[in-house]
Structure formats: structure tokens, C-alpha cells
């Protein structure tokens, strides 16, 4: 597996510590009071153990993380799932949770899965229980329905709902009894002629250690559908780090990089190309370097390989420290504290790390933290930055946070006139806005009808994810691609949010 060299335990420990200390409940900030809550849940530990957990000196088991979630009132499995996804991405062995094999619990989970009523936490519970068995028999029909349903929901889930379903899907594809069907279901979705969302499925498929997956991703990287090609390119980038490509396949990656790296700065294609070039072996990079002649582009490529960042230090330094300072001040208004170094690091990664997966994971950690609400405000300020690249990255962070209430995202997205920030803004509207007013939906529909193709795609995504009836009108669009997209969204949308309880720092979105 790809080794991302991330200190996973330190990040999880930071999230536990900040969640406890900044929970809004002063009694839980007291270690002694928190100990009593742990004891009440059967965890007999002392104050020293909490210190080791929260400093990263001691690996925190899932049952401890579950206790933190329960005591602090966090969404169930929110940190457990994040931890599992971080460990898997970093090549760390997954923890096998010891559940009691209660047939009644399993029967209930299976029944609700067949009726499409599981939350992400339920999916993770089901996958975790199944993973406790080397073999787990269900009928082929049930197995197919389970895999198809989980993957369909994963494609359209946002925020906590996506984090938990990703963890569940990763467990399922690693289970001998479900691996083949999961691979089939993933393949069927990825190769579907009208699918509109691909990245979540591709990122699950990439955990299959099989040359056929590496070959498939390489072929799809040149697919005529840009969204699928970019999702496949992200998988190729990860497989590059695993040393999966050599000879002709590596030369194919090099050609793809040279075709895409000159794309508009900040475009999805440009970002994927930089992710790829940053992972090339030295001899492979030496072959393509003479063909990159633009001075600014050469500087950007050097940055990607030497620093692992998308922007030079003179840009990132001020942006990151301003966002972190404002965020910490708003969250810790009643405290006087030193700068939170992990907050600074995660803000830097969420905005500027060259690897897509690192940007995503950093954003998800921040979105699960008590800093979330303040970060939303800081990012909304940043989307107006005169640097279009920085503005687009701020929109990406908001997109990965999932549901956000009480913001004028649609107004901001439609007021944005710069091409790349507008695309990222429209996608963020789809994942963060919840239901749209009729007037906002009509304004987005106008863009979906008359914008440039990639802007049309982003606007249609926003309408589909928010469940707008305006999607039906797109069935009459002159473009067959728009008609195809509309039919897909009407069949599978809207977004899956699991908003029976609030995301950290926000209210539930209806």
C-alpha cells in the first residue's frame, strides 16, 4: 500500500484532545471529570493514560474513540471512520474490532440495508461485524443488493456520511466474501455510460492490490469523459507511489502528464497532473523535464516535487497563518493560548498540498474538529481572495466539509466571474447547501442551460445534489450530455447527508 508518511496517531490524538477541550462543556475539559465519564462506560484508566492518548504517545483503540464520541456528543463513528480511512491511506494495518456476534443486531442491520435505511454509521457497523469473519455467507442476491446500495449511496454522500461509507466500503472490499461482488459493483458504476460522479468509487477500487486495477485506471485516465479521466488519474497517482507502473505503462503516464500539465492553472486537470508529476520516479521525471519549457510551469513543477505544495512559500505562509489565526481566535475567544501547530499544518495541507488525498483528509479532519464553524467563516472570506488559485482551494475545503447552514453560497458562487473558482464554488453549493429556494435553483438552472460545458456540469451537479426540480427541465436541453446527466440525477439524487443529527458545528439540513 502507498505510504503517505503521515503521523496518523498524532492527528487522531489532536482531534480527540481538541474535541474534549473545546467541546463547550467546561466540565469535560477537566481531566478528572472526563475520567468519570470513561469509567461509567467501562474504561477503567487513569489521568496519565488520557494524557498519552491525547499526545499521540499511545495508539488509541476504536472502543476508546467510540467513548469519546459518545461523551462529547459527536456524530457516531465520525472519528472512528476518519481514523480507519487515515490508517488505510497510510498503509497501517486496520484494527479488528471485537464485536459480540449478536445475530439479532446483524439481522436488523441486514434488514435495514435491504430497505435502504442505513446511516453511514450503520454501514460501518455492518461492515465491521462482517469483517470479523473470514467467510460470511449470504445469498448472491443479498450480496449484490448490499454492494450496489452501499456504492450508490457512497457516490452521493457528503461530509460525515461520506467518511463513514468510505470506511465501510474499504472494509467490504477487503472481505473475502464480498470482494468479488464489490469489485463488480464498482466496475459497473465506473463503466456506466451515464454516471456523473466517479471519484469515491475509484478511490475504493484503488485499494484492490491487483494489476488489473492499475491497468484499468491507466486506460480510463484517457477517457473522453473528463470527470472519469480525472478520477482515474488520481488512482494512477496513488499506484505510482506503490511502484505499480514500469516500462510502457510508465511511459504512458509520462505522456499523459505532458498533455495535461499545461492546462489552466488551478484546473482539475492541472492539479491531477501535478499530483502525478510529484510522484514520478527520478529517471521518469528526468525524461519529461526537458519538455516543460514554460518558466512559471517549471517553477510550479519544482515546487510540487521539492516541497509537496501547489503554491510558493511567499503565498502559502501568509494565507495559512491568517486562516489559522482567525480560526483559533474565534474558537478560543475565552482562552489565551499559543498557536495550534496541528491546526496550522492541517490548514496548509487542506489548501495547498500537492496530493489530492492529503488535501481531502486534512479537510475532513478540520471539518470534524471544533474549529469547523470558525473555519467556514475564514474560508468564506478567502473565496474572495484576488488570487484565483487560492480562492478555488478555499471553495474545495468548503466542499469537503459537507453540509453548512446559514450561508449565502449560491450568491457567492454566481457572483464569481473567474472560471476555476466558479466551478469549485458550484460544486461546493452541491455538497454544502442542502435544499435550495426556488429562486436560487432557477438561477443555477440558467447556468446549467447556458454556461460553458464544465460550468454547466458543475451547475447540474449542484442542482442534482440538492434535489432541485429544475433538473427535470434539463431533460429538454439541446446537449445530449446534459440530458443524460439530468436523467442520471433524477434516478439517483439527491445527496446523502445522514443529517438526523448535526455535523460538528452546524445544524441539521432538511
C-alpha positions as CSV (number, residue, x, y, z in Angstrom):
1,X,0.0,0.0,0.0
2,X,1.0,3.6,-0.5
3,X,3.0,5.1,2.4
4,X,1.9,8.7,2.8
5,X,4.3,9.2,5.8
6,X,1.5,10.8,7.8
7,X,1.7,10.7,11.6
8,X,-1.8,9.3,11.8
9,X,-1.9,8.8,15.5
10,X,-0.8,12.3,16.2
11,X,-3.6,13.6,14.1
12,X,-6.2,11.4,15.7
13,X,-4.9,12.3,19.2
14,X,-5.1,16.0,18.3
15,X,-8.7,15.6,17.2
16,X,-9.6,13.8,20.4
17,X,-7.9,16.4,22.6
18,X,-9.3,19.5,20.8
19,X,-12.8,17.9,20.8
20,X,-12.6,17.4,24.5
21,X,-11.0,20.7,25.5
22,X,-13.2,22.8,23.2
23,X,-16.4,20.9,23.5
24,X,-18.3,23.8,25.0
25,X,-18.8,21.8,28.2
26,X,-16.3,23.1,30.8
27,X,-16.6,20.0,32.9
28,X,-15.4,17.8,30.1
29,X,-12.3,19.9,29.8
30,X,-11.4,18.7,33.3
31,X,-9.5,15.5,33.0
32,X,-10.9,14.2,36.3
33,X,-14.5,14.8,35.2
34,X,-13.8,13.2,31.9
35,X,-12.3,10.2,33.7
36,X,-15.6,9.6,35.5
37,X,-17.4,9.6,32.1
38,X,-14.9,7.0,30.8
39,X,-15.3,4.9,33.9
40,X,-19.1,4.9,33.5
41,X,-18.6,3.4,30.1
42,X,-16.4,0.6,31.5
43,X,-13.0,2.1,30.6
44,X,-11.0,2.0,33.8
45,X,-8.0,4.2,33.1
46,X,-6.1,6.9,34.9
47,X,-5.3,10.5,34.0
48,X,-1.9,9.5,32.7
49,X,-3.5,7.3,30.1
50,X,-5.6,10.2,28.8
51,X,-2.5,12.3,28.5
52,X,-0.8,9.6,26.4
53,X,-3.9,9.2,24.2
54,X,-4.2,12.9,23.6
55,X,-0.5,13.5,23.0
56,X,-0.1,10.7,20.4
57,X,2.2,8.7,22.6
58,X,-0.2,5.7,22.8
59,X,-2.3,4.2,20.0
60,X,-6.0,4.8,20.7
61,X,-8.2,1.8,20.2
62,X,-11.6,2.1,18.5
63,X,-13.5,1.4,21.7
64,X,-11.8,4.5,23.3
65,X,-12.6,6.6,20.3
66,X,-16.2,5.5,20.4
67,X,-16.3,6.5,24.1
68,X,-15.0,10.0,23.2
69,X,-17.7,10.3,20.5
70,X,-20.4,9.3,23.0
71,X,-19.3,11.5,25.8
72,X,-18.7,14.6,23.6
73,X,-21.9,14.2,21.7
74,X,-20.2,13.8,18.3
75,X,-21.8,12.0,15.4
76,X,-21.5,8.3,15.9
77,X,-18.4,6.8,14.1
78,X,-17.2,10.2,13.0
79,X,-13.7,9.9,14.4
80,X,-13.6,6.1,14.2
81,X,-14.3,6.2,10.4
82,X,-11.8,9.1,9.9
83,X,-9.1,7.1,11.8
84,X,-9.8,4.0,9.7
85,X,-9.5,5.9,6.4
86,X,-6.3,7.7,7.5
87,X,-4.7,4.4,8.6
88,X,-5.6,2.7,5.3
89,X,-4.3,5.5,3.2
90,X,-1.0,5.4,5.2
91,X,-0.6,1.7,4.8
92,X,-1.2,1.0,8.5
93,X,-2.8,-2.3,9.5
94,X,-6.5,-1.9,10.3
95,X,-7.8,-2.6,13.7
96,X,-10.2,-5.6,14.0
97,X,-12.9,-4.6,16.4
98,X,-14.2,-7.3,18.7
99,X,-18.0,-7.2,18.5
100,X,-20.2,-9.6,20.2
101,X,-21.7,-11.7,17.4
102,X,-25.3,-10.9,18.2
103,X,-27.4,-12.4,15.5
104,X,-30.3,-10.0,16.3
105,X,-28.1,-7.0,15.7
106,X,-26.8,-8.4,12.4
107,X,-30.3,-9.4,11.3
108,X,-31.6,-5.9,11.9
109,X,-28.7,-4.3,10.0
110,X,-29.2,-6.6,7.1
111,X,-32.9,-5.9,7.1
112,X,-32.5,-2.2,7.1
113,X,-29.8,-2.4,4.4
114,X,-32.2,-4.2,2.1
115,X,-34.7,-1.5,2.8
116,X,-32.2,1.3,2.2
117,X,-32.5,2.8,5.6
118,X,-28.9,2.5,7.0
119,X,-26.9,5.5,8.0
120,X,-23.2,5.7,7.3
121,X,-22.5,4.6,10.9
122,X,-24.8,1.6,10.4
123,X,-23.0,0.7,7.2
124,X,-19.7,0.8,9.1
125,X,-21.1,-1.3,11.9
126,X,-22.3,-3.9,9.5
127,X,-19.0,-4.0,7.5
128,X,-17.1,-4.2,10.8
129,X,-19.1,-7.1,12.1
130,X,-18.8,-8.9,8.8
131,X,-15.0,-8.4,8.7
132,X,-14.8,-10.3,12.0
133,X,-15.5,-13.5,9.9
134,X,-13.0,-14.8,7.4
135,X,-16.0,-16.1,5.4
136,X,-19.6,-14.8,5.7
137,X,-22.3,-16.4,3.7
138,X,-25.3,-14.5,2.3
139,X,-27.3,-15.3,-0.9
140,X,-25.9,-13.8,-4.1
141,X,-29.0,-11.6,-4.4
142,X,-28.4,-10.1,-0.9
143,X,-24.7,-9.7,-1.5
144,X,-25.4,-7.9,-4.8
145,X,-28.0,-5.6,-3.3
146,X,-25.8,-4.7,-0.3
147,X,-22.8,-3.8,-2.5
148,X,-24.9,-1.9,-5.1
149,X,-26.7,0.1,-2.4
150,X,-23.6,1.0,-0.4
151,X,-21.8,2.2,-3.5
152,X,-24.8,4.1,-4.8
153,X,-25.0,6.0,-1.5
154,X,-21.2,6.5,-1.3
155,X,-21.2,8.3,-4.7
156,X,-23.7,10.9,-3.4
157,X,-22.8,11.2,0.2
158,X,-21.2,14.3,1.8
159,X,-19.4,15.2,5.0
160,X,-19.7,12.6,7.8
161,X,-22.0,10.5,5.6
162,X,-19.2,10.0,3.1
163,X,-16.4,9.4,5.6
164,X,-18.3,6.6,7.2
165,X,-19.5,5.0,4.0
166,X,-15.9,5.1,2.6
167,X,-14.7,3.3,5.7
168,X,-17.4,0.7,5.3
169,X,-16.7,0.2,1.6
170,X,-13.0,-0.2,2.2
171,X,-13.8,-2.9,4.8
172,X,-16.2,-4.7,2.4
173,X,-13.8,-4.8,-0.5
174,X,-11.2,-6.3,1.8
175,X,-13.5,-9.1,2.9
176,X,-13.2,-12.5,1.0
177,X,-16.9,-13.0,0.9
178,X,-17.7,-9.6,-0.6
179,X,-14.6,-8.6,-2.5
180,X,-15.7,-10.1,-5.9
181,X,-19.1,-8.5,-5.8
182,X,-17.8,-5.2,-4.6
183,X,-15.3,-5.2,-7.5
184,X,-18.2,-6.0,-9.9
185,X,-20.4,-3.3,-8.5
186,X,-17.6,-0.8,-8.6
187,X,-16.8,-1.7,-12.2
188,X,-20.4,-1.5,-13.3
189,X,-20.7,2.0,-11.9
190,X,-17.4,3.3,-13.2
191,X,-18.1,1.9,-16.7
192,X,-21.7,3.1,-16.8
193,X,-22.3,5.3,-19.8
194,X,-24.3,8.0,-17.9
195,X,-22.7,8.1,-14.4
196,X,-21.8,11.6,-13.2
197,X,-19.7,11.0,-10.1
198,X,-16.7,8.7,-10.1
199,X,-14.0,9.7,-7.6
200,X,-15.5,7.9,-4.4
201,X,-15.8,4.6,-6.3
202,X,-12.4,4.9,-7.9
203,X,-10.7,5.6,-4.5
204,X,-12.3,2.4,-3.1
205,X,-11.2,0.4,-6.1
206,X,-7.7,1.5,-5.8
207,X,-7.3,-0.5,-2.5
208,X,-7.5,-3.7,-4.6
209,X,-3.9,-4.9,-5.0
210,X,-4.3,-6.3,-8.4
211,X,-2.5,-5.4,-11.6
212,X,-5.8,-5.3,-13.4
213,X,-6.9,-2.3,-11.4
214,X,-3.7,-0.5,-12.1
215,X,-4.2,-1.2,-15.8
216,X,-7.9,-0.2,-15.8
217,X,-7.0,3.2,-14.1
218,X,-4.3,3.8,-16.7
219,X,-6.8,3.2,-19.6
220,X,-9.5,5.3,-18.0
221,X,-7.1,8.1,-17.5
222,X,-7.5,8.9,-21.2
223,X,-11.3,8.5,-21.2
224,X,-13.2,11.1,-23.2
225,X,-15.3,11.9,-20.2
226,X,-13.2,14.5,-18.2
227,X,-14.7,13.7,-14.8
228,X,-13.9,9.9,-15.1
229,X,-10.5,10.6,-16.6
230,X,-9.6,12.9,-13.6
231,X,-10.8,10.3,-11.1
232,X,-8.8,7.6,-12.8
233,X,-5.7,9.8,-12.8
234,X,-6.0,10.2,-9.0
235,X,-5.8,6.4,-8.7
236,X,-2.9,6.2,-11.1
237,X,-1.1,8.8,-9.0
238,X,-1.5,6.6,-5.9
239,X,-0.5,3.5,-7.8
240,X,2.6,5.3,-9.0
241,X,3.7,5.7,-5.3
242,X,3.3,2.0,-4.9
243,X,5.7,1.3,-7.9
244,X,2.9,-0.3,-9.9
245,X,4.0,1.2,-13.3
246,X,7.1,0.5,-15.3
247,X,8.2,0.2,-18.9
248,X,5.4,1.1,-21.4
249,X,2.9,1.8,-18.7
250,X,5.2,4.4,-17.1
251,X,5.8,6.0,-20.5
252,X,2.0,6.3,-20.9
253,X,1.8,8.1,-17.6
254,X,4.6,10.5,-18.7
255,X,2.7,11.2,-22.0
256,X,-0.5,11.9,-20.1
257,X,1.3,14.4,-17.8
258,X,2.8,16.3,-20.7
259,X,-0.7,16.5,-22.3
260,X,-2.4,17.9,-19.2
261,X,0.2,19.8,-17.2
262,X,-0.1,22.9,-19.3
263,X,-3.9,23.2,-18.6
264,X,-5.2,26.3,-17.0
265,X,-3.6,26.9,-13.6
266,X,-5.8,25.6,-10.9
267,X,-8.0,23.5,-13.1
268,X,-8.7,20.0,-12.1
269,X,-6.7,18.6,-14.9
270,X,-3.7,20.7,-13.9
271,X,-3.9,19.7,-10.3
272,X,-4.1,16.0,-11.2
273,X,-1.1,16.4,-13.5
274,X,0.9,18.0,-10.7
275,X,-0.1,15.1,-8.3
276,X,1.2,12.7,-10.9
277,X,4.5,14.5,-11.6
278,X,5.2,14.8,-7.9
279,X,5.2,11.0,-7.7
280,X,7.2,10.1,-10.8
281,X,10.5,8.2,-10.2
282,X,13.6,10.3,-10.7
283,X,14.5,8.7,-14.1
284,X,11.0,9.1,-15.4
285,X,10.9,12.8,-14.3
286,X,14.2,13.4,-16.0
287,X,12.7,12.3,-19.3
288,X,9.8,14.7,-19.2
289,X,11.6,17.7,-17.6
290,X,13.1,19.0,-20.9
291,X,9.7,19.1,-22.4
292,X,8.3,21.5,-19.8
293,X,9.5,24.8,-21.2
294,X,7.2,27.5,-19.7
295,X,9.1,29.2,-16.9
296,X,6.1,29.6,-14.5
297,X,5.1,26.0,-15.1
298,X,8.6,24.7,-14.4
299,X,8.6,26.6,-11.1
300,X,5.2,25.0,-10.2
301,X,6.5,21.6,-11.1
302,X,9.6,22.1,-9.0
303,X,7.5,23.2,-6.1
304,X,5.4,20.1,-6.3
305,X,8.3,17.8,-6.3
306,X,10.5,19.6,-3.8
307,X,8.0,20.9,-1.2
308,X,4.9,18.9,-1.9
309,X,2.9,22.1,-2.2
310,X,1.0,23.8,-5.0
311,X,2.0,27.4,-4.3
312,X,5.3,29.0,-3.3
313,X,6.0,29.8,0.4
314,X,5.6,33.5,0.0
315,X,1.9,32.8,-0.9
316,X,1.1,29.9,1.4
317,X,2.8,31.3,4.5
318,X,0.6,34.4,4.9
319,X,-2.6,32.7,3.8
320,X,-2.2,29.7,6.1
321,X,-1.3,31.7,9.2
322,X,-4.1,34.2,8.6
323,X,-6.7,31.5,8.3
324,X,-5.3,29.6,11.3
325,X,-5.0,32.8,13.5
326,X,-8.6,33.9,12.7
327,X,-10.0,30.4,13.2
328,X,-8.2,29.9,16.6
329,X,-9.2,33.3,17.8
330,X,-12.8,32.8,17.0
331,X,-12.9,29.3,18.6
332,X,-10.8,30.2,21.7
333,X,-12.1,33.6,22.4
334,X,-12.2,33.0,26.1
335,X,-8.7,31.5,26.3
336,X,-5.2,32.7,25.8
337,X,-3.2,30.1,24.1
338,X,-0.2,29.5,21.9
339,X,-0.8,28.9,18.1
340,X,-2.2,25.4,17.5
341,X,0.6,23.9,15.3
342,X,-1.5,21.0,14.2
343,X,-4.3,23.4,13.1
344,X,-1.7,25.3,11.1
345,X,-0.4,22.2,9.5
346,X,-3.8,20.9,8.5
347,X,-4.9,24.2,7.1
348,X,-1.7,24.2,5.0
349,X,-2.4,20.7,3.7
350,X,-6.1,21.2,3.1
351,X,-5.4,24.2,0.9
352,X,-2.1,23.6,-0.7
353,X,-0.8,20.0,-0.5
354,X,0.0,18.7,-4.0
355,X,-1.6,15.3,-3.3
356,X,-5.4,15.2,-3.6
357,X,-5.8,12.6,-0.9
358,X,-3.8,14.7,1.6
359,X,-6.0,17.8,0.9
360,X,-9.1,15.7,1.3
361,X,-8.0,14.1,4.6
362,X,-6.8,17.3,6.1
363,X,-10.1,19.0,5.2
364,X,-12.1,16.1,6.8
365,X,-10.1,16.3,10.0
366,X,-10.7,20.0,10.2
367,X,-14.4,19.5,9.4
368,X,-14.7,17.1,12.3
369,X,-13.0,19.4,14.8
370,X,-14.3,22.1,17.0
371,X,-12.7,24.6,14.6
372,X,-15.2,23.8,11.9
373,X,-17.5,26.7,12.3
374,X,-14.8,29.3,12.5
375,X,-13.0,27.7,9.5
376,X,-16.2,28.0,7.5
377,X,-16.1,31.8,8.1
378,X,-12.4,32.0,7.3
379,X,-12.8,30.1,4.1
380,X,-15.8,32.2,3.0
381,X,-13.5,35.2,3.4
382,X,-10.8,33.5,1.4
383,X,-13.0,32.7,-1.6
384,X,-12.9,36.4,-2.4
385,X,-9.1,36.4,-2.5
386,X,-7.7,38.2,-5.5
387,X,-5.5,35.1,-6.2
388,X,-8.0,32.9,-8.1
389,X,-6.0,29.8,-7.3
390,X,-6.2,30.5,-3.6
391,X,-10.0,31.2,-3.9
392,X,-10.6,27.9,-5.7
393,X,-8.8,26.0,-3.0
394,X,-10.9,27.6,-0.3
395,X,-14.0,26.5,-2.1
396,X,-12.6,23.0,-2.2
397,X,-12.3,23.0,1.6
398,X,-15.9,24.1,2.0
399,X,-17.0,21.4,-0.5
400,X,-15.2,18.7,1.6
401,X,-16.8,19.9,4.8
402,X,-20.3,18.8,3.7
403,X,-23.5,20.5,4.9
404,X,-23.2,24.1,6.0
405,X,-26.2,26.1,7.1
406,X,-26.9,29.8,7.1
407,X,-24.5,30.9,4.4
408,X,-25.1,32.7,1.0
409,X,-23.2,30.1,-1.0
410,X,-25.4,30.4,-4.1
411,X,-25.0,34.2,-4.2
412,X,-21.2,33.9,-3.8
413,X,-21.0,31.2,-6.4
414,X,-23.0,33.1,-9.0
415,X,-21.2,36.4,-8.3
416,X,-17.9,34.7,-9.0
417,X,-16.7,35.5,-12.5
418,X,-13.4,33.7,-12.5
419,X,-13.6,30.4,-14.3
420,X,-11.9,27.9,-12.0
421,X,-13.3,29.4,-8.7
422,X,-16.8,29.5,-10.2
423,X,-16.6,25.7,-11.0
424,X,-15.3,24.9,-7.5
425,X,-18.0,27.2,-5.9
426,X,-20.8,25.5,-7.8
427,X,-19.6,22.1,-6.7
428,X,-19.5,23.4,-3.1
429,X,-23.1,24.5,-3.4
430,X,-24.0,20.9,-4.3
431,X,-22.4,19.4,-1.2
432,X,-22.9,22.2,1.4
433,X,-26.2,23.9,0.7
434,X,-28.9,21.4,1.4
435,X,-32.2,22.2,-0.2
436,X,-32.3,25.3,-2.4
437,X,-35.0,28.0,-2.6
438,X,-36.9,28.2,-5.9
439,X,-35.2,31.4,-6.9
440,X,-31.7,30.0,-6.2
441,X,-32.5,26.8,-8.1
442,X,-33.8,28.9,-11.1
443,X,-30.6,30.9,-11.1
444,X,-28.4,27.8,-11.0
445,X,-30.6,26.3,-13.8
446,X,-29.8,29.2,-16.0
447,X,-26.1,28.5,-15.7
448,X,-26.7,24.8,-16.3
449,X,-28.5,25.7,-19.6
450,X,-26.2,28.4,-21.0
451,X,-22.7,28.1,-19.3
452,X,-19.5,26.7,-20.7
453,X,-19.5,22.9,-20.7
454,X,-17.5,22.4,-17.4
455,X,-19.5,25.2,-15.7
456,X,-22.8,23.5,-16.9
457,X,-21.6,20.2,-15.4
458,X,-20.9,21.9,-12.1
459,X,-24.2,23.7,-12.0
460,X,-26.0,20.5,-12.9
461,X,-24.1,18.7,-10.1
462,X,-25.3,21.4,-7.7
463,X,-29.0,21.0,-8.8
464,X,-28.8,17.2,-8.7
465,X,-27.2,17.1,-5.2
466,X,-29.7,19.5,-3.8
467,X,-32.7,17.6,-5.3
468,X,-34.0,20.5,-7.3
469,X,-36.9,20.0,-9.6
470,X,-35.1,22.2,-12.1
471,X,-33.2,19.1,-13.1
472,X,-36.3,17.8,-14.9
473,X,-36.2,20.8,-17.3
474,X,-32.7,19.8,-18.3
475,X,-34.2,16.7,-19.9
476,X,-35.1,19.1,-22.8
477,X,-31.6,20.5,-23.2
478,X,-30.1,20.6,-26.6
479,X,-27.0,18.9,-25.4
480,X,-27.2,15.1,-25.2
481,X,-24.7,15.2,-22.3
482,X,-26.9,17.5,-20.3
483,X,-30.0,15.3,-21.0
484,X,-28.0,12.3,-19.9
485,X,-26.8,14.0,-16.7
486,X,-30.4,15.1,-15.9
487,X,-31.7,11.6,-16.2
488,X,-29.0,10.2,-14.0
489,X,-29.6,12.8,-11.3
490,X,-33.3,12.2,-11.3
491,X,-32.8,8.5,-10.9
492,X,-30.1,8.6,-8.2
493,X,-30.1,12.0,-6.5
494,X,-30.1,13.9,-4.2
495,X,-27.1,14.0,-1.8
496,X,-27.0,11.6,1.1
497,X,-26.3,13.5,4.3
498,X,-27.4,11.4,7.3
499,X,-28.5,14.7,8.9
500,X,-30.6,13.2,11.7
501,X,-28.1,14.9,13.9
502,X,-25.9,17.9,13.2
503,X,-22.4,17.8,11.7
504,X,-20.0,19.2,14.2
505,X,-20.6,22.9,14.4
506,X,-23.7,23.1,12.2
507,X,-27.4,22.4,12.3
508,X,-29.1,19.6,10.5
509,X,-30.1,20.3,6.9
510,X,-33.5,19.1,6.0
